[in-house]
Amino acid sequence: MMMENGLSMEDYGDNYMEQEEEWEREGLLDPAWEKQQKKTFTAWCNSHLRKAGTGIENIEDDFRNGLKLMLLLEVISGETLPKPDRGKMRFHKIANVNKALDFIASKGVQLVSIGAEEIVDGNLKMTLGMIWTIILRFAIQDISVEEMTAKEGLLLWCQRKTAPYKNVNVQNFHLSFKDGLAFCALIHRHRPDLIDYSKLSKDNPLENLNTAFDVAEKYLDIPRMLDPDDLINTPKPDERAIMTYVSCYYHAFQGAQQVGNMTHVPEPTRQYTYVPNNYNAETAANRICKVLKVNQENERLMEEYERLASDLLEWIRRTMPWLNSRQADNSLAGVQKKLEEYRTYRRKHKPPRVEQKAKLETNFNTLQTKLRLSNRPAYLPTEGKTVADISNAWKGLELSEKAFEEWLLAETMRLERLEHLAQKFKIKADAHEEWTRGKEEMLQSQDFRQCKLNELKALKKKHEAFESDLAAHQDRVEQIAAIAQELNSLEYHDCVSVNARCQRICDQWDRLGALTQRRRTALDEAERILEKIDILHLEFAKRAAPFNNWLDGTREDLVDMFIVHTMEEIQGLIQAHDQFKATLGEADKEFNLVVNLVREVESIVKQYQIPGGLENPYTNVTAHDMTRKWSDVRQLVPQRDQTLANELRKQQNNEMLRRQFAEKANVVGPWIERQMDAVTAIGMGLQGSLEDQLHRLKEYEQAVYAYKPNIEELEKIHQAVQESMIFENRYTNYTMETLRVGWEQLLTSINRNINEVENQILTRDSKGISQDQLNEFRSSFNHFDKKRAGRLTPEEFKSCLVSLGYSIGKDRQGEMDFQRILAVVDPNSTGYVHFDAFLDFMTRESTDTDTAEQVIDSFRILAGDKPYILPDELRRELPPDQAEYCIQRMPPYKGPNGIPGALDYMSFSTALYGETDL
């Protein structure tokens, strides 16, 4: 069973009952002790049995049948025991005593060497031992004063209550009570109206003892459990007897104070010999100063946290609309400007806010640690400004940053492609409109009406060649329409003019088709008359048309724009261009063949003087046109070579940037990971003292800041990579975003670990625990923290407590005790115990801290033992700033016997520890 100080009954037995066994052995040799115990325990039992209308006379006989023993346990516990056996046989008596002993054991008490047979047989030693065990469990064990329990707590209570009495010095439960003044002081401290303490003398112990015992029996309902003659004549009175009697005082007075918080118990008056101690007043004043300084510092930290939190949240609120905006003028220049603004934000505006967030979390953790160490309630920030609220806002900011950057890059790629498509549309549209110029007038011409037969046939062949040319241009028109459609789907900003031009081209193309069909019909009508065909012109027309078309297409291909992103793409274009150049020889042969046809025509015309024979009726293409176009192609080839070479150099530069970034990133990334692992290892807390850990963490912090130029250099390379429109890098798995996140996580981890170590140093120093204790706590915690998550599950936490010496029973009572401990270390029921809560719990178990009761006692000393204090007394005893601090916050005293200006230091002290609504 776990007691209030975290120890089990088994632990209590290891320390306290060890001493009890020594008393028992001494008791075997001292009949006086046995006599005192018998008398005291009998009176104690009767004080409870009389509530049931009965009592005992002989303690070793009256409990033998177990009936009154079971009744005694029911009275003092308020619980019902199993129905007793009513028979008078020995086995009936043993059964009843065993029921009583089983009930005692069910309360977590180990009955060593005490059996039912010994009680039934009237063994006085065993009976006294059993009654003492009952007294310990039900009258003494639950006494708790300043986190001390049982004997130590009861002794401390006696010392504190008798401290103002100069002729009383309680150091133990035997010699300190022999003269009777300690008993009288306890009564006078709580009921000064019952005893005139000033008339008592240390030289009259018998009178003192009788006075105390008579008053206690008459007015406090505490029976006489001790014999004054026995106490005076015994060199060392029995501690068990005195502890039993004194515990009745404790329960009588503490019970009176706890029955209604408004019950007022008079404080000691000046009738007894009470001399204020200057040293105690100074100590009390120092304690109050210390507590007030803690409060003032905590309030300053709270105000600083609220200010920083408000500023950071306001900045995030102002920044989010900009990051969430997707408005642009749909132009490449506009989006590139936004991208540069985002880079400036990441370089200049965000880093100070990262530091502000880290400082905010550090201040919050330090404040909560100070509040825990000073027994103050945890600080709850203003609604909307908790650490979780700030963390959620920060996560939202980072998600918006990522989405904004991705949108900018995607928009840049989209607009770049739009510009390329728009330029390609213009070139193809210009070429097509150049080709169609005059075609409608030609198709509408009636020239064939006046032609001779050969001229008509030439016109017909010319028209057939035109139809072939027209069909060849069908693909170009479809390409123009497809480009226009893609510009519309990508929301090109000047879609209106593109659509208008495309519509004009398509309408004209439809008209050309209709006119061509109409002219062919007319020529077919006249073909019956005109039959002679000039074979040579026809041959020229047949060869010239496709070759001329090839020349037009080749010229378009040589000036066609392209966009590539990798070396493979540009090398593919260069390879295709080289293959094209390999066909120029065949093209040159075709060019010479076609030109030779013209020369042959010229020769025949010159030889035979054919009128109008130089005019080719089948085509408008002339040798001069093809010569000019062929010359253009020969000039465009080296220009294309130069364009491809320039693009190759650009891609080579891009490849160099990829390698530069990868080379640097492949060094920086592992370095960050190693630093993170090292900081995590230090954070496990097993590498030297806390000061050593703090020193090493700060060295890592300096090293990290010294390493920052490498990150900045990477940022410069990354900017060059983005400006070169490089969107992938096969030489590294690291991206600038992952490195930024890793860098910020490393800084955050170092700051968090420094803060944790500083808080542990603060905890260790303020609680006075040793480095070895702290190492033991950390080692045990880490041993059960298998996942290195910095937290333990309830089962892991229970195992950790057992490893540190706690004994937690496996019965229902043990589980209830463990749940009470768990409620302390995990008040929000998260299902985990973090190290700071674990350390706070262990230090509270190992050390002492100031409490509201200590502060109240300190103020009582400054107030001359009055229940109130005056402003002049505060100004006299405390520094000016702290005196005014108290005067402004203490409520007026409303109790009895108050005077104008009196202040209530009790409510003020209680409010310091969060126990009231003040």
Short mmCIF file of N, CA and C in Angstrom, two decimals, residues 177-296:
data_model
loop_
_atom_site.label_atom_id
_atom_site.label_comp_id
_atom_site.label_asym_id
_atom_site.label_seq_id
_atom_site.Cartn_x
_atom_site.Cartn_y
_atom_site.Cartn_z
N PHE A 177 8.99 14.18 27.31
CA PHE A 177 7.65 14.36 27.88
C PHE A 177 7.61 14.04 29.39
N LYS A 178 8.78 13.75 30.01
CA LYS A 178 8.77 13.30 31.41
C LYS A 178 8.31 14.38 32.38
N ASP A 179 8.66 15.65 32.09
CA ASP A 179 8.31 16.70 33.05
C ASP A 179 6.89 17.22 32.87
N GLY A 180 6.17 16.76 31.87
CA GLY A 180 4.76 17.14 31.68
C GLY A 180 4.54 18.46 30.98
N LEU A 181 5.62 19.30 30.83
CA LEU A 181 5.42 20.63 30.22
C LEU A 181 5.04 20.51 28.74
N ALA A 182 5.57 19.49 28.05
CA ALA A 182 5.23 19.33 26.63
C ALA A 182 3.74 19.07 26.46
N PHE A 183 3.15 18.20 27.34
CA PHE A 183 1.70 17.97 27.27
C PHE A 183 0.93 19.25 27.53
N CYS A 184 1.35 20.00 28.57
CA CYS A 184 0.66 21.26 28.90
C CYS A 184 0.78 22.28 27.77
N ALA A 185 1.98 22.34 27.14
CA ALA A 185 2.19 23.29 26.03
C ALA A 185 1.27 22.97 24.86
N LEU A 186 1.12 21.66 24.55
CA LEU A 186 0.24 21.28 23.45
C LEU A 186 -1.19 21.73 23.73
N ILE A 187 -1.66 21.53 24.98
CA ILE A 187 -3.02 21.95 25.32
C ILE A 187 -3.14 23.46 25.27
N HIS A 188 -2.15 24.16 25.89
CA HIS A 188 -2.22 25.62 25.94
C HIS A 188 -2.14 26.25 24.55
N ARG A 189 -1.36 25.63 23.66
CA ARG A 189 -1.22 26.20 22.31
C ARG A 189 -2.57 26.23 21.58
N HIS A 190 -3.39 25.20 21.84
CA HIS A 190 -4.67 25.12 21.14
C HIS A 190 -5.85 25.62 21.99
N ARG A 191 -5.74 25.47 23.32
CA ARG A 191 -6.82 25.91 24.21
C ARG A 191 -6.22 26.66 25.40
N PRO A 192 -5.74 27.87 25.18
CA PRO A 192 -5.10 28.63 26.27
C PRO A 192 -6.06 28.92 27.43
N ASP A 193 -7.37 28.75 27.17
CA ASP A 193 -8.33 29.00 28.24
C ASP A 193 -8.38 27.87 29.26
N LEU A 194 -7.77 26.72 28.97
CA LEU A 194 -7.86 25.56 29.86
C LEU A 194 -6.70 25.49 30.86
N ILE A 195 -5.57 26.11 30.55
CA ILE A 195 -4.38 26.00 31.41
C ILE A 195 -3.73 27.38 31.53
N ASP A 196 -3.33 27.73 32.77
CA ASP A 196 -2.53 28.95 32.99
C ASP A 196 -1.06 28.52 32.96
N TYR A 197 -0.52 28.57 31.76
CA TYR A 197 0.82 28.01 31.56
C TYR A 197 1.89 28.77 32.36
N SER A 198 1.66 30.05 32.58
CA SER A 198 2.70 30.85 33.26
C SER A 198 2.94 30.39 34.69
N LYS A 199 2.01 29.64 35.28
CA LYS A 199 2.17 29.19 36.67
C LYS A 199 2.86 27.82 36.76
N LEU A 200 3.14 27.21 35.64
CA LEU A 200 3.77 25.88 35.65
C LEU A 200 5.28 26.01 35.79
N SER A 201 5.88 24.98 36.35
CA SER A 201 7.34 24.99 36.56
C SER A 201 7.91 23.64 36.18
N LYS A 202 9.10 23.69 35.65
CA LYS A 202 9.78 22.45 35.28
C LYS A 202 10.13 21.61 36.51
N ASP A 203 10.16 22.26 37.67
CA ASP A 203 10.55 21.55 38.89
C ASP A 203 9.39 20.75 39.49
N ASN A 204 8.18 20.84 38.93
CA ASN A 204 7.02 20.12 39.46
C ASN A 204 6.45 19.19 38.38
N PRO A 205 7.19 18.16 37.98
CA PRO A 205 6.71 17.28 36.90
C PRO A 205 5.41 16.57 37.24
N LEU A 206 5.26 16.12 38.51
CA LEU A 206 4.05 15.39 38.87
C LEU A 206 2.82 16.27 38.72
N GLU A 207 2.93 17.52 39.20
CA GLU A 207 1.81 18.46 39.07
C GLU A 207 1.51 18.75 37.59
N ASN A 208 2.57 18.91 36.81
CA ASN A 208 2.38 19.20 35.37
C ASN A 208 1.66 18.06 34.68
N LEU A 209 2.10 16.82 34.97
CA LEU A 209 1.50 15.67 34.30
C LEU A 209 0.03 15.52 34.71
N ASN A 210 -0.26 15.61 36.00
CA ASN A 210 -1.64 15.49 36.46
C ASN A 210 -2.52 16.58 35.87
N THR A 211 -1.97 17.81 35.80
CA THR A 211 -2.74 18.92 35.21
C THR A 211 -3.12 18.61 33.77
N ALA A 212 -2.12 18.19 32.98
CA ALA A 212 -2.37 17.89 31.57
C ALA A 212 -3.36 16.75 31.42
N PHE A 213 -3.16 15.64 32.19
CA PHE A 213 -4.02 14.48 32.02
C PHE A 213 -5.45 14.78 32.46
N ASP A 214 -5.59 15.55 33.55
CA ASP A 214 -6.93 15.89 34.02
C ASP A 214 -7.67 16.76 33.02
N VAL A 215 -6.99 17.80 32.53
CA VAL A 215 -7.63 18.71 31.56
C VAL A 215 -7.99 17.96 30.28
N ALA A 216 -7.08 17.11 29.80
CA ALA A 216 -7.33 16.37 28.56
C ALA A 216 -8.53 15.45 28.71
N GLU A 217 -8.65 14.82 29.89
CA GLU A 217 -9.76 13.89 30.10
C GLU A 217 -11.08 14.64 30.25
N LYS A 218 -11.05 15.79 30.95
CA LYS A 218 -12.28 16.52 31.26
C LYS A 218 -12.79 17.32 30.07
N TYR A 219 -11.87 17.99 29.35
CA TYR A 219 -12.29 18.94 28.31
C TYR A 219 -12.05 18.45 26.88
N LEU A 220 -11.13 17.51 26.71
CA LEU A 220 -10.77 17.09 25.35
C LEU A 220 -11.22 15.66 25.06
N ASP A 221 -11.85 15.01 26.05
CA ASP A 221 -12.33 13.64 25.87
C ASP A 221 -11.20 12.68 25.53
N ILE A 222 -10.02 12.91 26.16
CA ILE A 222 -8.88 12.02 25.98
C ILE A 222 -8.67 11.31 27.32
N PRO A 223 -8.92 10.01 27.42
CA PRO A 223 -8.78 9.30 28.71
C PRO A 223 -7.34 9.28 29.19
N ARG A 224 -7.19 9.08 30.51
CA ARG A 224 -5.83 8.97 31.08
C ARG A 224 -5.25 7.63 30.65
N MET A 225 -4.26 7.70 29.79
CA MET A 225 -3.62 6.48 29.29
C MET A 225 -2.27 6.25 29.95
N LEU A 226 -1.74 7.27 30.63
CA LEU A 226 -0.40 7.19 31.23
C LEU A 226 -0.50 7.42 32.73
N ASP A 227 0.43 6.85 33.47
CA ASP A 227 0.52 7.03 34.92
C ASP A 227 1.66 8.00 35.21
N PRO A 228 1.38 9.18 35.82
CA PRO A 228 2.44 10.16 36.07
C PRO A 228 3.61 9.55 36.87
N ASP A 229 3.31 8.72 37.86
CA ASP A 229 4.40 8.12 38.66
C ASP A 229 5.29 7.24 37.80
N ASP A 230 4.66 6.47 36.89
CA ASP A 230 5.47 5.62 36.01
C ASP A 230 6.39 6.45 35.14
N LEU A 231 5.87 7.55 34.58
CA LEU A 231 6.70 8.38 33.71
C LEU A 231 7.86 9.00 34.47
N ILE A 232 7.60 9.44 35.69
CA ILE A 232 8.66 10.12 36.46
C ILE A 232 9.70 9.12 36.95
N ASN A 233 9.27 7.95 37.38
CA ASN A 233 10.19 7.00 38.01
C ASN A 233 10.89 6.08 37.02
N THR A 234 10.43 6.05 35.78
CA THR A 234 11.09 5.20 34.78
C THR A 234 12.20 6.00 34.10
N PRO A 235 13.44 5.47 34.11
CA PRO A 235 14.55 6.23 33.49
C PRO A 235 14.26 6.60 32.02
N LYS A 236 13.65 5.68 31.28
CA LYS A 236 13.34 5.95 29.88
C LYS A 236 11.94 5.42 29.59
N PRO A 237 10.92 6.27 29.66
CA PRO A 237 9.55 5.81 29.46
C PRO A 237 9.36 5.15 28.09
N ASP A 238 8.32 4.33 28.01
CA ASP A 238 8.05 3.60 26.76
C ASP A 238 7.53 4.54 25.67
N GLU A 239 8.22 4.51 24.52
CA GLU A 239 7.85 5.38 23.40
C GLU A 239 6.48 5.03 22.84
N ARG A 240 6.18 3.74 22.77
CA ARG A 240 4.88 3.34 22.19
C ARG A 240 3.72 3.93 23.00
N ALA A 241 3.82 3.87 24.30
CA ALA A 241 2.75 4.38 25.14
C ALA A 241 2.57 5.88 24.95
N ILE A 242 3.70 6.61 24.97
CA ILE A 242 3.63 8.07 24.82
C ILE A 242 3.12 8.44 23.43
N MET A 243 3.62 7.74 22.36
CA MET A 243 3.15 8.03 21.00
C MET A 243 1.65 7.80 20.89
N THR A 244 1.16 6.73 21.51
CA THR A 244 -0.28 6.45 21.45
C THR A 244 -1.06 7.59 22.09
N TYR A 245 -0.62 8.05 23.26
CA TYR A 245 -1.32 9.13 23.97
C TYR A 245 -1.22 10.44 23.19
N VAL A 246 -0.01 10.76 22.68
CA VAL A 246 0.18 12.02 21.95
C VAL A 246 -0.65 12.03 20.66
N SER A 247 -0.80 10.84 20.01
CA SER A 247 -1.60 10.80 18.78
C SER A 247 -3.05 11.20 19.04
N CYS A 248 -3.52 10.93 20.28
CA CYS A 248 -4.89 11.37 20.62
C CYS A 248 -4.96 12.89 20.65
N TYR A 249 -3.91 13.56 21.15
CA TYR A 249 -3.85 15.03 21.11
C TYR A 249 -3.92 15.52 19.67
N TYR A 250 -3.10 14.88 18.81
CA TYR A 250 -3.05 15.31 17.40
C TYR A 250 -4.44 15.23 16.76
N HIS A 251 -5.11 14.08 16.95
CA HIS A 251 -6.41 13.91 16.32
C HIS A 251 -7.45 14.83 16.94
N ALA A 252 -7.33 15.09 18.25
CA ALA A 252 -8.29 15.99 18.90
C ALA A 252 -8.17 17.40 18.35
N PHE A 253 -6.93 17.92 18.27
CA PHE A 253 -6.73 19.31 17.83
C PHE A 253 -6.85 19.46 16.32
N GLN A 254 -6.25 18.54 15.56
CA GLN A 254 -6.34 18.65 14.11
C GLN A 254 -7.78 18.45 13.64
N GLY A 255 -8.50 17.55 14.32
CA GLY A 255 -9.91 17.35 13.96
C GLY A 255 -10.73 18.58 14.20
N ALA A 256 -10.43 19.31 15.31
CA ALA A 256 -11.17 20.55 15.61
C ALA A 256 -10.91 21.60 14.56
N GLN A 257 -9.67 21.65 14.07
CA GLN A 257 -9.35 22.67 13.06
C GLN A 257 -9.97 22.33 11.72
N GLN A 258 -10.18 21.04 11.45
CA GLN A 258 -10.65 20.64 10.13
C GLN A 258 -12.16 20.60 10.03
N VAL A 259 -12.88 20.69 11.18
CA VAL A 259 -14.35 20.67 11.13
C VAL A 259 -14.83 22.06 10.76
N GLY A 260 -14.91 22.33 9.48
CA GLY A 260 -15.34 23.65 9.02
C GLY A 260 -14.16 24.59 9.00
N ASN A 261 -13.87 25.13 7.86
CA ASN A 261 -12.72 26.02 7.73
C ASN A 261 -12.89 27.32 8.48
N MET A 262 -14.11 27.66 8.90
CA MET A 262 -14.34 28.93 9.57
C MET A 262 -14.17 28.82 11.08
N THR A 263 -13.93 27.57 11.63
CA THR A 263 -13.74 27.42 13.07
C THR A 263 -12.45 28.09 13.48
N HIS A 264 -12.51 28.95 14.47
CA HIS A 264 -11.32 29.68 14.91
C HIS A 264 -10.83 29.10 16.24
N VAL A 265 -9.60 28.61 16.25
CA VAL A 265 -8.98 28.12 17.48
C VAL A 265 -8.06 29.21 17.99
N PRO A 266 -8.24 29.69 19.19
CA PRO A 266 -7.40 30.81 19.68
C PRO A 266 -5.93 30.44 19.68
N GLU A 267 -5.13 31.40 19.31
CA GLU A 267 -3.68 31.23 19.33
C GLU A 267 -3.17 31.46 20.74
N PRO A 268 -1.93 31.08 21.08
CA PRO A 268 -1.37 31.30 22.42
C PRO A 268 -1.41 32.77 22.80
N THR A 269 -1.67 33.02 24.07
CA THR A 269 -1.66 34.40 24.57
C THR A 269 -0.35 34.68 25.25
N ARG A 270 -0.21 35.91 25.72
CA ARG A 270 1.04 36.32 26.36
C ARG A 270 1.10 35.91 27.83
N GLN A 271 0.14 35.09 28.33
CA GLN A 271 0.16 34.70 29.73
C GLN A 271 1.32 33.77 30.05
N TYR A 272 1.72 32.96 29.05
CA TYR A 272 2.83 32.05 29.31
C TYR A 272 4.13 32.73 28.92
N THR A 273 5.21 32.08 29.26
CA THR A 273 6.53 32.66 29.00
C THR A 273 6.87 32.46 27.53
N TYR A 274 6.68 33.50 26.72
CA TYR A 274 6.92 33.40 25.28
C TYR A 274 7.78 34.60 24.86
N VAL A 275 8.97 34.33 24.38
CA VAL A 275 9.89 35.39 23.99
C VAL A 275 10.10 35.30 22.49
N PRO A 276 9.71 36.31 21.68
CA PRO A 276 9.93 36.27 20.22
C PRO A 276 11.42 36.10 19.94
N ASN A 277 11.68 35.28 18.99
CA ASN A 277 13.07 34.98 18.62
C ASN A 277 13.43 35.79 17.37
N ASN A 278 14.43 36.68 17.48
CA ASN A 278 14.82 37.53 16.34
C ASN A 278 15.32 36.70 15.17
N TYR A 279 16.02 35.62 15.53
CA TYR A 279 16.52 34.77 14.44
C TYR A 279 15.37 34.15 13.66
N ASN A 280 14.31 33.71 14.39
CA ASN A 280 13.16 33.14 13.70
C ASN A 280 12.46 34.19 12.85
N ALA A 281 12.35 35.41 13.34
CA ALA A 281 11.72 36.49 12.56
C ALA A 281 12.51 36.76 11.29
N GLU A 282 13.82 36.78 11.41
CA GLU A 282 14.65 37.02 10.22
C GLU A 282 14.48 35.88 9.22
N THR A 283 14.45 34.64 9.75
CA THR A 283 14.25 33.49 8.86
C THR A 283 12.90 33.57 8.17
N ALA A 284 11.87 33.94 8.96
CA ALA A 284 10.53 34.06 8.36
C ALA A 284 10.50 35.13 7.27
N ALA A 285 11.15 36.28 7.57
CA ALA A 285 11.18 37.36 6.57
C ALA A 285 11.90 36.92 5.32
N ASN A 286 13.00 36.21 5.48
CA ASN A 286 13.75 35.73 4.31
C ASN A 286 12.91 34.77 3.49
N ARG A 287 12.18 33.90 4.18
CA ARG A 287 11.35 32.95 3.45
C ARG A 287 10.28 33.68 2.63
N ILE A 288 9.67 34.71 3.26
CA ILE A 288 8.63 35.47 2.55
C ILE A 288 9.23 36.20 1.36
N CYS A 289 10.39 36.79 1.55
CA CYS A 289 11.06 37.48 0.44
C CYS A 289 11.31 36.52 -0.72
N LYS A 290 11.78 35.36 -0.35
CA LYS A 290 12.07 34.35 -1.38
C LYS A 290 10.80 34.01 -2.16
N VAL A 291 9.69 33.77 -1.45
CA VAL A 291 8.45 33.39 -2.10
C VAL A 291 7.94 34.52 -2.99
N LEU A 292 8.01 35.77 -2.47
CA LEU A 292 7.51 36.90 -3.26
C LEU A 292 8.36 37.13 -4.50
N LYS A 293 9.69 36.97 -4.36
CA LYS A 293 10.56 37.12 -5.55
C LYS A 293 10.20 36.10 -6.62
N VAL A 294 9.93 34.88 -6.15
CA VAL A 294 9.52 33.85 -7.10
C VAL A 294 8.24 34.27 -7.82
N ASN A 295 7.26 34.80 -7.05
CA ASN A 295 6.00 35.23 -7.67
C ASN A 295 6.22 36.37 -8.66
N GLN A 296 7.07 37.35 -8.25
CA GLN A 296 7.32 38.49 -9.14
C GLN A 296 8.01 38.05 -10.42
#
